[in-house]
Amino acid sequence: MRVVASAAVIGAGLLFALATAAGAAPPSGTATVGLGAYYTELKGGMLGSAPRPPAAEYRSGEAVGKAAPTNQWYSSVMFQRWSQPLHAHPMTYRAVEAGFELGLPTRRLAVENGGAKRELSYLHAAAVTVSPVAFKPQDARLAKFSDWLVQVSMAAGAGESLTATVLHGSPFSYYECSKGDVRFRLASQPKLLSDPKDASRDARVASFTVDGKAYAVFAPTGSSWEWTQPTELVLHLPAGARYFSVAGLPNDSEATLRDFLAVAYAFPTDTRVDWAYDEKTSAVRTTFRVETVAKEGQNLTTLMGLYPHQWNAAKPVPASTYQYESVRGPIRLVAGNGFSIERTYRGTLPSWSGLQDPANAASVNSLLVGDVVKANQLFTKMGRGTYWYGKGLGAVAQLMSIAEAQGQPGKRDELLKLLKARFETWFDGRHDQYFMQDSSLGTFVGYPQEYDSVTAMNDHHFHYGYWVMGAAHVALRDPAWASKDKWGGMVDKIVADIATDERGRADFPFLRNYDPYEGHSWASGNADFDAGNNQESSSEAVNAWAGLILWGEATGNRKVRDLGIYLYTSEVASVQQYWFDLNRQVLDREFGKPFASMVFGGKYAYNTWWTQEPRQIMGINLLPFTPASTYLAEDTAYIRKLMDGLPADVKTYQANVASDGTPADVWQDVLASYLALADGDAGLAYWSKRGSVEFGETRTRTLYWLHSLREMGSPDLSVTADTPLYSVFRDKAGSRTYLAYNARDTAIRVTFSTGKVLDVAPRSLARAR
């Protein structure tokens, strides 16, 4: 990468803009959007043979012709002949050469390095394997998908296929076999609960336990059965009814079997999530619906399993008789085809206000001078791909906001110019850092890749969240730059890659990283793990959705803004539930840690991809610190508990792991920022001005954050407002500070739930006590 002074970079960006305006031809192999250009094929030259996105070759039926749904819990189906385990909860599944496996997983705890690394898992184990008798499938393919439903086709040739439909939260899987009989291989000698060959029982139902867990197969009328071996049951389907369903049961009672039989023939065909943000009440309402067809009889009602994050927010709370133990805590079954949840959006801001204490302001302004001079170095500290470059964009955006808040317009403008130039270097298509639209997979990828962001489609929301956040800060100060006929179209492509809200498109999938039913994002593009997909840095996911809110508001796109509010509010709720477990409903006591730093489909863990060092394990789920990070203050006692326990964890780690060169005060700025959310004075005492600095941080940002919280107090998440950009703080004496930002061209009046009213001028921040 060319390392040049910011002025030179700025000049290059301006020269390109002028050349483009004068009609200069775009680079060969590119498509243009406004002043920007992106490649539609791999670019030669400096990078040589750049890596391609993976081929999602295992698709068929309705899935062909649509953008590949990477980064989902089932994405492995598309990328390999036989899938990795699919953790649907409460069931697990896997397509293998022998057939389609299913099972109810069992809890397991693993401890390594004297407790420095801990994992609690519910991994897949095949209790039942379903396979066709008349043909041998050649592979497994993704044939159909909707918001949390997946259909896997295992075919041998024309007219020979076994299809399995599975979905989040359901104990059922649903099958169709085009020809011949169906074989069920059991993992161990079963205990029969309902033998269909028994004349006193329902001939459509076979029920049994395998390794202590109960299962049932529901076949159409006219079926017959044959036990060919002690652990092998063959189903003879009638010619006109080539379907059946299988369920993992919560217990082995007769009453339970009757209840499951009543809904066994309502086959799901579609799933859909819808959301709405009410600006006046700051409420986000989400509705989940399942469409079904009756394969036998008239019943269309199914069973839906609500995860803890859904159950705790359900309105109204549905009746539930059955529940399952799972890696996500209790999954409660409700009879019905839909439910709704409602949450409160707690607000965010692009920036806070200037420091009120002159001494505090002077100390921050002093650091600002040096950090502005060194701002260009934020892009050269680590890698040069979309992640580390994005972190540089995010850090400069925060620095620029602080300069503005502190009444330093000259420094703000200098940083704004740098930020624009750095964006344009990637956006113009004329450098060795560029974007490409891949039409075969349906994605917008940046080169060079980092952390397999191209070859495995990893972490797009982590990377691009920084870009969207940075672009939003430019747009708030220069709306023309963000217009579609200039550079906004390129930002919109980045947004579309991680947050397209339309289903069925060929260029981008619906909400690539976000799992609507689990309520959080996934990081791995191909989900090539036995434990399923995963997400480590929950806070970087939250950062992405906060960026959407600001970009939508800055550009007047209410649809994008409201999508951002839905994603931000939902992700935060799931982070508090499954990573931090604030209400203690999920993490097993034997796990022995107060939070999970990595959440997989089939496990949660206390470690990171690169280290088991406790401060970084904690910090990766905290950074980056921006005004959107106030959600971390939902439970300030929890913050203190985590920080109080950290020294002992560090000591345990150091006693069991050889020295790895970690700085003695690694990420002290990240941890001080976290502690300050509970106690500003304690946060300031924790921080060292001359201590280590996380590579995406500046000393100015940290000190400004610490002093701001010392002056205003901790975030008060009990107060809402009738505008999307707001925050409220409450100091130790009980006095509140109200902040509201107006990104619009006309003045607004903001009313808080306490009755406080703020009049906010156009494109400005207002503050009151």
mmCIF file with all atom_site columns, C-alpha atoms in Angstrom, residues 575-739:
data_model
loop_
_atom_site.group_PDB
_atom_site.id
_atom_site.type_symbol
_atom_site.label_atom_id
_atom_site.label_alt_id
_atom_site.label_comp_id
_atom_site.label_asym_id
_atom_site.label_entity_id
_atom_site.label_seq_id
_atom_site.pdbx_PDB_ins_code
_atom_site.Cartn_x
_atom_site.Cartn_y
_atom_site.Cartn_z
_atom_site.occupancy
_atom_site.B_iso_or_equiv
_atom_site.pdbx_formal_charge
_atom_site.auth_seq_id
_atom_site.auth_comp_id
_atom_site.auth_asym_id
_atom_site.auth_atom_id
_atom_site.pdbx_PDB_model_num
ATOM 1   C CA . VAL A 1 575 ? -26.200 -10.078 23.152 1.00 0.00 ? 575 VAL A CA 1
ATOM 2   C CA . GLN A 1 576 ? -27.502 -9.328  26.630 1.00 0.00 ? 576 GLN A CA 1
ATOM 3   C CA . GLN A 1 577 ? -29.178 -12.759 26.661 1.00 0.00 ? 577 GLN A CA 1
ATOM 4   C CA . TYR A 1 578 ? -26.652 -15.130 25.081 1.00 0.00 ? 578 TYR A CA 1
ATOM 5   C CA . TRP A 1 579 ? -23.277 -13.428 25.498 1.00 0.00 ? 579 TRP A CA 1
ATOM 6   C CA . PHE A 1 580 ? -23.695 -11.605 28.829 1.00 0.00 ? 580 PHE A CA 1
ATOM 7   C CA . ASP A 1 581 ? -26.758 -13.502 30.122 1.00 0.00 ? 581 ASP A CA 1
ATOM 8   C CA . LEU A 1 582 ? -27.815 -10.594 32.298 1.00 0.00 ? 582 LEU A CA 1
ATOM 9   C CA . ASN A 1 583 ? -30.922 -12.396 33.579 1.00 0.00 ? 583 ASN A CA 1
ATOM 10  C CA . ARG A 1 584 ? -28.997 -15.650 34.173 1.00 0.00 ? 584 ARG A CA 1
ATOM 11  C CA . GLN A 1 585 ? -31.274 -17.861 32.083 1.00 0.00 ? 585 GLN A CA 1
ATOM 12  C CA . VAL A 1 586 ? -28.756 -19.339 29.665 1.00 0.00 ? 586 VAL A CA 1
ATOM 13  C CA . LEU A 1 587 ? -25.183 -19.873 30.853 1.00 0.00 ? 587 LEU A CA 1
ATOM 14  C CA . ASP A 1 588 ? -24.729 -23.115 32.753 1.00 0.00 ? 588 ASP A CA 1
ATOM 15  C CA . ARG A 1 589 ? -23.348 -22.784 36.295 1.00 0.00 ? 589 ARG A CA 1
ATOM 16  C CA . GLU A 1 590 ? -20.633 -25.278 35.496 1.00 0.00 ? 590 GLU A CA 1
ATOM 17  C CA . PHE A 1 591 ? -19.456 -23.029 32.670 1.00 0.00 ? 591 PHE A CA 1
ATOM 18  C CA . GLY A 1 592 ? -17.857 -21.007 35.434 1.00 0.00 ? 592 GLY A CA 1
ATOM 19  C CA . LYS A 1 593 ? -17.597 -17.724 33.560 1.00 0.00 ? 593 LYS A CA 1
ATOM 20  C CA . PRO A 1 594 ? -19.850 -14.641 33.773 1.00 0.00 ? 594 PRO A CA 1
ATOM 21  C CA . PHE A 1 595 ? -20.157 -14.272 30.005 1.00 0.00 ? 595 PHE A CA 1
ATOM 22  C CA . ALA A 1 596 ? -19.653 -16.153 26.751 1.00 0.00 ? 596 ALA A CA 1
ATOM 23  C CA . SER A 1 597 ? -17.175 -14.516 24.404 1.00 0.00 ? 597 SER A CA 1
ATOM 24  C CA . MET A 1 598 ? -18.035 -16.788 21.458 1.00 0.00 ? 598 MET A CA 1
ATOM 25  C CA . VAL A 1 599 ? -21.477 -18.110 20.621 1.00 0.00 ? 599 VAL A CA 1
ATOM 26  C CA . PHE A 1 600 ? -21.809 -20.993 18.149 1.00 0.00 ? 600 PHE A CA 1
ATOM 27  C CA . GLY A 1 601 ? -24.874 -22.800 16.918 1.00 0.00 ? 601 GLY A CA 1
ATOM 28  C CA . GLY A 1 602 ? -24.038 -25.705 19.212 1.00 0.00 ? 602 GLY A CA 1
ATOM 29  C CA . LYS A 1 603 ? -21.845 -24.254 21.957 1.00 0.00 ? 603 LYS A CA 1
ATOM 30  C CA . TYR A 1 604 ? -20.677 -21.175 23.790 1.00 0.00 ? 604 TYR A CA 1
ATOM 31  C CA . ALA A 1 605 ? -17.104 -20.565 24.837 1.00 0.00 ? 605 ALA A CA 1
ATOM 32  C CA . TYR A 1 606 ? -14.758 -18.401 26.847 1.00 0.00 ? 606 TYR A CA 1
ATOM 33  C CA . ASN A 1 607 ? -11.839 -17.705 24.481 1.00 0.00 ? 607 ASN A CA 1
ATOM 34  C CA . THR A 1 608 ? -11.121 -15.898 21.188 1.00 0.00 ? 608 THR A CA 1
ATOM 35  C CA . TRP A 1 609 ? -9.834  -16.938 17.781 1.00 0.00 ? 609 TRP A CA 1
ATOM 36  C CA . TRP A 1 610 ? -6.359  -15.613 18.531 1.00 0.00 ? 610 TRP A CA 1
ATOM 37  C CA . THR A 1 611 ? -5.801  -15.743 22.301 1.00 0.00 ? 611 THR A CA 1
ATOM 38  C CA . GLN A 1 612 ? -7.121  -16.997 25.619 1.00 0.00 ? 612 GLN A CA 1
ATOM 39  C CA . GLU A 1 613 ? -5.979  -13.847 27.406 1.00 0.00 ? 613 GLU A CA 1
ATOM 40  C CA . PRO A 1 614 ? -8.934  -12.660 29.564 1.00 0.00 ? 614 PRO A CA 1
ATOM 41  C CA . ARG A 1 615 ? -8.738  -8.913  28.897 1.00 0.00 ? 615 ARG A CA 1
ATOM 42  C CA . GLN A 1 616 ? -8.951  -9.477  25.168 1.00 0.00 ? 616 GLN A CA 1
ATOM 43  C CA . ILE A 1 617 ? -11.646 -12.118 25.608 1.00 0.00 ? 617 ILE A CA 1
ATOM 44  C CA . MET A 1 618 ? -13.709 -9.453  27.343 1.00 0.00 ? 618 MET A CA 1
ATOM 45  C CA . GLY A 1 619 ? -12.678 -6.552  25.157 1.00 0.00 ? 619 GLY A CA 1
ATOM 46  C CA . ILE A 1 620 ? -13.564 -8.114  21.819 1.00 0.00 ? 620 ILE A CA 1
ATOM 47  C CA . ASN A 1 621 ? -17.200 -8.005  22.925 1.00 0.00 ? 621 ASN A CA 1
ATOM 48  C CA . LEU A 1 622 ? -16.946 -4.329  23.934 1.00 0.00 ? 622 LEU A CA 1
ATOM 49  C CA . LEU A 1 623 ? -15.106 -2.529  21.143 1.00 0.00 ? 623 LEU A CA 1
ATOM 50  C CA . PRO A 1 624 ? -15.430 -0.186  19.332 1.00 0.00 ? 624 PRO A CA 1
ATOM 51  C CA . PHE A 1 625 ? -16.597 2.383   21.861 1.00 0.00 ? 625 PHE A CA 1
ATOM 52  C CA . THR A 1 626 ? -18.914 4.923   20.254 1.00 0.00 ? 626 THR A CA 1
ATOM 53  C CA . PRO A 1 627 ? -22.067 6.700   21.462 1.00 0.00 ? 627 PRO A CA 1
ATOM 54  C CA . ALA A 1 628 ? -23.910 3.524   20.352 1.00 0.00 ? 628 ALA A CA 1
ATOM 55  C CA . SER A 1 629 ? -22.156 1.562   23.123 1.00 0.00 ? 629 SER A CA 1
ATOM 56  C CA . THR A 1 630 ? -24.442 2.824   25.886 1.00 0.00 ? 630 THR A CA 1
ATOM 57  C CA . TYR A 1 631 ? -26.376 -0.477  25.766 1.00 0.00 ? 631 TYR A CA 1
ATOM 58  C CA . LEU A 1 632 ? -23.463 -1.983  27.684 1.00 0.00 ? 632 LEU A CA 1
ATOM 59  C CA . ALA A 1 633 ? -24.610 0.000   30.737 1.00 0.00 ? 633 ALA A CA 1
ATOM 60  C CA . GLU A 1 634 ? -27.905 -1.884  31.086 1.00 0.00 ? 634 GLU A CA 1
ATOM 61  C CA . ASP A 1 635 ? -26.600 -3.452  34.308 1.00 0.00 ? 635 ASP A CA 1
ATOM 62  C CA . THR A 1 636 ? -23.863 -1.367  35.926 1.00 0.00 ? 636 THR A CA 1
ATOM 63  C CA . ALA A 1 637 ? -23.485 -3.844  38.815 1.00 0.00 ? 637 ALA A CA 1
ATOM 64  C CA . TYR A 1 638 ? -22.650 -6.484  36.213 1.00 0.00 ? 638 TYR A CA 1
ATOM 65  C CA . ILE A 1 639 ? -19.908 -4.223  34.799 1.00 0.00 ? 639 ILE A CA 1
ATOM 66  C CA . ARG A 1 640 ? -18.353 -3.874  38.225 1.00 0.00 ? 640 ARG A CA 1
ATOM 67  C CA . LYS A 1 641 ? -18.580 -7.635  38.798 1.00 0.00 ? 641 LYS A CA 1
ATOM 68  C CA . LEU A 1 642 ? -16.805 -8.404  35.531 1.00 0.00 ? 642 LEU A CA 1
ATOM 69  C CA . MET A 1 643 ? -14.093 -5.849  36.137 1.00 0.00 ? 643 MET A CA 1
ATOM 70  C CA . ASP A 1 644 ? -13.615 -6.952  39.762 1.00 0.00 ? 644 ASP A CA 1
ATOM 71  C CA . GLY A 1 645 ? -13.136 -10.551 38.636 1.00 0.00 ? 645 GLY A CA 1
ATOM 72  C CA . LEU A 1 646 ? -10.758 -9.749  35.804 1.00 0.00 ? 646 LEU A CA 1
ATOM 73  C CA . PRO A 1 647 ? -7.454  -9.681  37.774 1.00 0.00 ? 647 PRO A CA 1
ATOM 74  C CA . ALA A 1 648 ? -8.029  -13.230 39.051 1.00 0.00 ? 648 ALA A CA 1
ATOM 75  C CA . ASP A 1 649 ? -8.783  -14.444 35.527 1.00 0.00 ? 649 ASP A CA 1
ATOM 76  C CA . VAL A 1 650 ? -5.610  -12.804 34.229 1.00 0.00 ? 650 VAL A CA 1
ATOM 77  C CA . LYS A 1 651 ? -3.599  -14.453 37.014 1.00 0.00 ? 651 LYS A CA 1
ATOM 78  C CA . THR A 1 652 ? -5.064  -17.877 36.171 1.00 0.00 ? 652 THR A CA 1
ATOM 79  C CA . TYR A 1 653 ? -4.245  -17.376 32.510 1.00 0.00 ? 653 TYR A CA 1
ATOM 80  C CA . GLN A 1 654 ? -0.669  -16.317 33.204 1.00 0.00 ? 654 GLN A CA 1
ATOM 81  C CA . ALA A 1 655 ? -0.144  -19.303 35.510 1.00 0.00 ? 655 ALA A CA 1
ATOM 82  C CA . ASN A 1 656 ? -1.253  -21.807 32.873 1.00 0.00 ? 656 ASN A CA 1
ATOM 83  C CA . VAL A 1 657 ? -0.131  -20.322 29.561 1.00 0.00 ? 657 VAL A CA 1
ATOM 84  C CA . ALA A 1 658 ? 3.417   -19.566 28.468 1.00 0.00 ? 658 ALA A CA 1
ATOM 85  C CA . SER A 1 659 ? 4.231   -15.898 27.891 1.00 0.00 ? 659 SER A CA 1
ATOM 86  C CA . ASP A 1 660 ? 2.988   -14.782 24.487 1.00 0.00 ? 660 ASP A CA 1
ATOM 87  C CA . GLY A 1 661 ? 4.290   -11.237 24.451 1.00 0.00 ? 661 GLY A CA 1
ATOM 88  C CA . THR A 1 662 ? 0.996   -9.651  25.462 1.00 0.00 ? 662 THR A CA 1
ATOM 89  C CA . PRO A 1 663 ? 1.561   -6.118  26.832 1.00 0.00 ? 663 PRO A CA 1
ATOM 90  C CA . ALA A 1 664 ? 1.129   -5.915  30.579 1.00 0.00 ? 664 ALA A CA 1
ATOM 91  C CA . ASP A 1 665 ? -1.683  -3.381  30.170 1.00 0.00 ? 665 ASP A CA 1
ATOM 92  C CA . VAL A 1 666 ? -3.196  -4.746  26.964 1.00 0.00 ? 666 VAL A CA 1
ATOM 93  C CA . TRP A 1 667 ? -6.441  -3.012  25.964 1.00 0.00 ? 667 TRP A CA 1
ATOM 94  C CA . GLN A 1 668 ? -6.447  -0.893  29.110 1.00 0.00 ? 668 GLN A CA 1
ATOM 95  C CA . ASP A 1 669 ? -8.240  1.853   27.168 1.00 0.00 ? 669 ASP A CA 1
ATOM 96  C CA . VAL A 1 670 ? -11.059 -0.497  26.131 1.00 0.00 ? 670 VAL A CA 1
ATOM 97  C CA . LEU A 1 671 ? -11.543 -1.769  29.680 1.00 0.00 ? 671 LEU A CA 1
ATOM 98  C CA . ALA A 1 672 ? -11.386 1.730   31.198 1.00 0.00 ? 672 ALA A CA 1
ATOM 99  C CA . SER A 1 673 ? -14.119 2.824   28.780 1.00 0.00 ? 673 SER A CA 1
ATOM 100 C CA . TYR A 1 674 ? -16.266 -0.114  29.855 1.00 0.00 ? 674 TYR A CA 1
ATOM 101 C CA . LEU A 1 675 ? -15.777 0.520   33.566 1.00 0.00 ? 675 LEU A CA 1
ATOM 102 C CA . ALA A 1 676 ? -16.600 4.210   33.091 1.00 0.00 ? 676 ALA A CA 1
ATOM 103 C CA . LEU A 1 677 ? -20.123 3.285   31.969 1.00 0.00 ? 677 LEU A CA 1
ATOM 104 C CA . ALA A 1 678 ? -20.718 2.232   35.580 1.00 0.00 ? 678 ALA A CA 1
ATOM 105 C CA . ASP A 1 679 ? -18.413 4.712   37.288 1.00 0.00 ? 679 ASP A CA 1
ATOM 106 C CA . GLY A 1 680 ? -16.662 7.511   35.422 1.00 0.00 ? 680 GLY A CA 1
ATOM 107 C CA . ASP A 1 681 ? -14.181 8.175   38.213 1.00 0.00 ? 681 ASP A CA 1
ATOM 108 C CA . ALA A 1 682 ? -13.205 4.512   38.409 1.00 0.00 ? 682 ALA A CA 1
ATOM 109 C CA . GLY A 1 683 ? -12.794 4.391   34.651 1.00 0.00 ? 683 GLY A CA 1
ATOM 110 C CA . LEU A 1 684 ? -10.458 7.376   34.683 1.00 0.00 ? 684 LEU A CA 1
ATOM 111 C CA . ALA A 1 685 ? -8.417  5.851   37.525 1.00 0.00 ? 685 ALA A CA 1
ATOM 112 C CA . TYR A 1 686 ? -8.076  2.585   35.561 1.00 0.00 ? 686 TYR A CA 1
ATOM 113 C CA . TRP A 1 687 ? -6.725  4.336   32.457 1.00 0.00 ? 687 TRP A CA 1
ATOM 114 C CA . SER A 1 688 ? -3.117  5.346   31.911 1.00 0.00 ? 688 SER A CA 1
ATOM 115 C CA . LYS A 1 689 ? -2.438  8.226   29.544 1.00 0.00 ? 689 LYS A CA 1
ATOM 116 C CA . ARG A 1 690 ? 0.834   6.583   28.556 1.00 0.00 ? 690 ARG A CA 1
ATOM 117 C CA . GLY A 1 691 ? -0.522  3.042   28.506 1.00 0.00 ? 691 GLY A CA 1
ATOM 118 C CA . SER A 1 692 ? -1.186  0.768   25.571 1.00 0.00 ? 692 SER A CA 1
ATOM 119 C CA . VAL A 1 693 ? -3.693  1.801   22.905 1.00 0.00 ? 693 VAL A CA 1
ATOM 120 C CA . GLU A 1 694 ? -5.879  -0.669  21.040 1.00 0.00 ? 694 GLU A CA 1
ATOM 121 C CA . PHE A 1 695 ? -5.083  -0.417  17.326 1.00 0.00 ? 695 PHE A CA 1
ATOM 122 C CA . GLY A 1 696 ? -8.496  1.007   16.425 1.00 0.00 ? 696 GLY A CA 1
ATOM 123 C CA . GLU A 1 697 ? -8.436  3.590   19.216 1.00 0.00 ? 697 GLU A CA 1
ATOM 124 C CA . THR A 1 698 ? -6.961  6.991   20.067 1.00 0.00 ? 698 THR A CA 1
ATOM 125 C CA . ARG A 1 699 ? -6.040  8.456   23.434 1.00 0.00 ? 699 ARG A CA 1
ATOM 126 C CA . THR A 1 700 ? -8.270  11.428  22.642 1.00 0.00 ? 700 THR A CA 1
ATOM 127 C CA . ARG A 1 701 ? -11.364 9.245   22.246 1.00 0.00 ? 701 ARG A CA 1
ATOM 128 C CA . THR A 1 702 ? -10.689 7.431   25.495 1.00 0.00 ? 702 THR A CA 1
ATOM 129 C CA . LEU A 1 703 ? -10.070 10.515  27.622 1.00 0.00 ? 703 LEU A CA 1
ATOM 130 C CA . TYR A 1 704 ? -13.043 12.365  26.113 1.00 0.00 ? 704 TYR A CA 1
ATOM 131 C CA . TRP A 1 705 ? -15.244 9.339   26.885 1.00 0.00 ? 705 TRP A CA 1
ATOM 132 C CA . LEU A 1 706 ? -14.008 9.088   30.460 1.00 0.00 ? 706 LEU A CA 1
ATOM 133 C CA . HIS A 1 707 ? -14.452 12.777  31.224 1.00 0.00 ? 707 HIS A CA 1
ATOM 134 C CA . SER A 1 708 ? -17.874 12.865  29.527 1.00 0.00 ? 708 SER A CA 1
ATOM 135 C CA . LEU A 1 709 ? -19.155 10.066  31.736 1.00 0.00 ? 709 LEU A CA 1
ATOM 136 C CA . ARG A 1 710 ? -17.629 11.663  34.812 1.00 0.00 ? 710 ARG A CA 1
ATOM 137 C CA . GLU A 1 711 ? -19.556 14.857  34.015 1.00 0.00 ? 711 GLU A CA 1
ATOM 138 C CA . MET A 1 712 ? -22.863 13.359  32.839 1.00 0.00 ? 712 MET A CA 1
ATOM 139 C CA . GLY A 1 713 ? -23.014 10.087  34.768 1.00 0.00 ? 713 GLY A CA 1
ATOM 140 C CA . SER A 1 714 ? -23.960 6.634   33.534 1.00 0.00 ? 714 SER A CA 1
ATOM 141 C CA . PRO A 1 715 ? -26.402 6.104   30.652 1.00 0.00 ? 715 PRO A CA 1
ATOM 142 C CA . ASP A 1 716 ? -30.000 6.116   31.867 1.00 0.00 ? 716 ASP A CA 1
ATOM 143 C CA . LEU A 1 717 ? -31.662 3.509   29.661 1.00 0.00 ? 717 LEU A CA 1
ATOM 144 C CA . SER A 1 718 ? -35.016 3.893   31.412 1.00 0.00 ? 718 SER A CA 1
ATOM 145 C CA . VAL A 1 719 ? -35.757 7.130   29.521 1.00 0.00 ? 719 VAL A CA 1
ATOM 146 C CA . THR A 1 720 ? -36.896 7.194   25.890 1.00 0.00 ? 720 THR A CA 1
ATOM 147 C CA . ALA A 1 721 ? -37.594 9.940   23.362 1.00 0.00 ? 721 ALA A CA 1
ATOM 148 C CA . ASP A 1 722 ? -39.763 10.476  20.294 1.00 0.00 ? 722 ASP A CA 1
ATOM 149 C CA . THR A 1 723 ? -36.775 10.795  17.967 1.00 0.00 ? 723 THR A CA 1
ATOM 150 C CA . PRO A 1 724 ? -34.210 8.190   16.893 1.00 0.00 ? 724 PRO A CA 1
ATOM 151 C CA . LEU A 1 725 ? -31.035 10.057  17.877 1.00 0.00 ? 725 LEU A CA 1
ATOM 152 C CA . TYR A 1 726 ? -30.955 10.627  21.618 1.00 0.00 ? 726 TYR A CA 1
ATOM 153 C CA . SER A 1 727 ? -29.303 9.578   24.865 1.00 0.00 ? 727 SER A CA 1
ATOM 154 C CA . VAL A 1 728 ? -29.882 10.301  28.544 1.00 0.00 ? 728 VAL A CA 1
ATOM 155 C CA . PHE A 1 729 ? -27.390 10.129  31.407 1.00 0.00 ? 729 PHE A CA 1
ATOM 156 C CA . ARG A 1 730 ? -27.818 10.261  35.166 1.00 0.00 ? 730 ARG A CA 1
ATOM 157 C CA . ASP A 1 731 ? -25.109 11.258  37.624 1.00 0.00 ? 731 ASP A CA 1
ATOM 158 C CA . LYS A 1 732 ? -24.575 9.985   41.173 1.00 0.00 ? 732 LYS A CA 1
ATOM 159 C CA . ALA A 1 733 ? -26.709 12.802  42.571 1.00 0.00 ? 733 ALA A CA 1
ATOM 160 C CA . GLY A 1 734 ? -29.651 11.750  40.382 1.00 0.00 ? 734 GLY A CA 1
ATOM 161 C CA . SER A 1 735 ? -29.480 14.665  37.909 1.00 0.00 ? 735 SER A CA 1
ATOM 162 C CA . ARG A 1 736 ? -30.101 13.803  34.272 1.00 0.00 ? 736 ARG A CA 1
ATOM 163 C CA . THR A 1 737 ? -28.393 15.129  31.144 1.00 0.00 ? 737 THR A CA 1
ATOM 164 C CA . TYR A 1 738 ? -30.479 14.967  27.971 1.00 0.00 ? 738 TYR A CA 1
ATOM 165 C CA . LEU A 1 739 ? -28.942 14.867  24.496 1.00 0.00 ? 739 LEU A CA 1
#
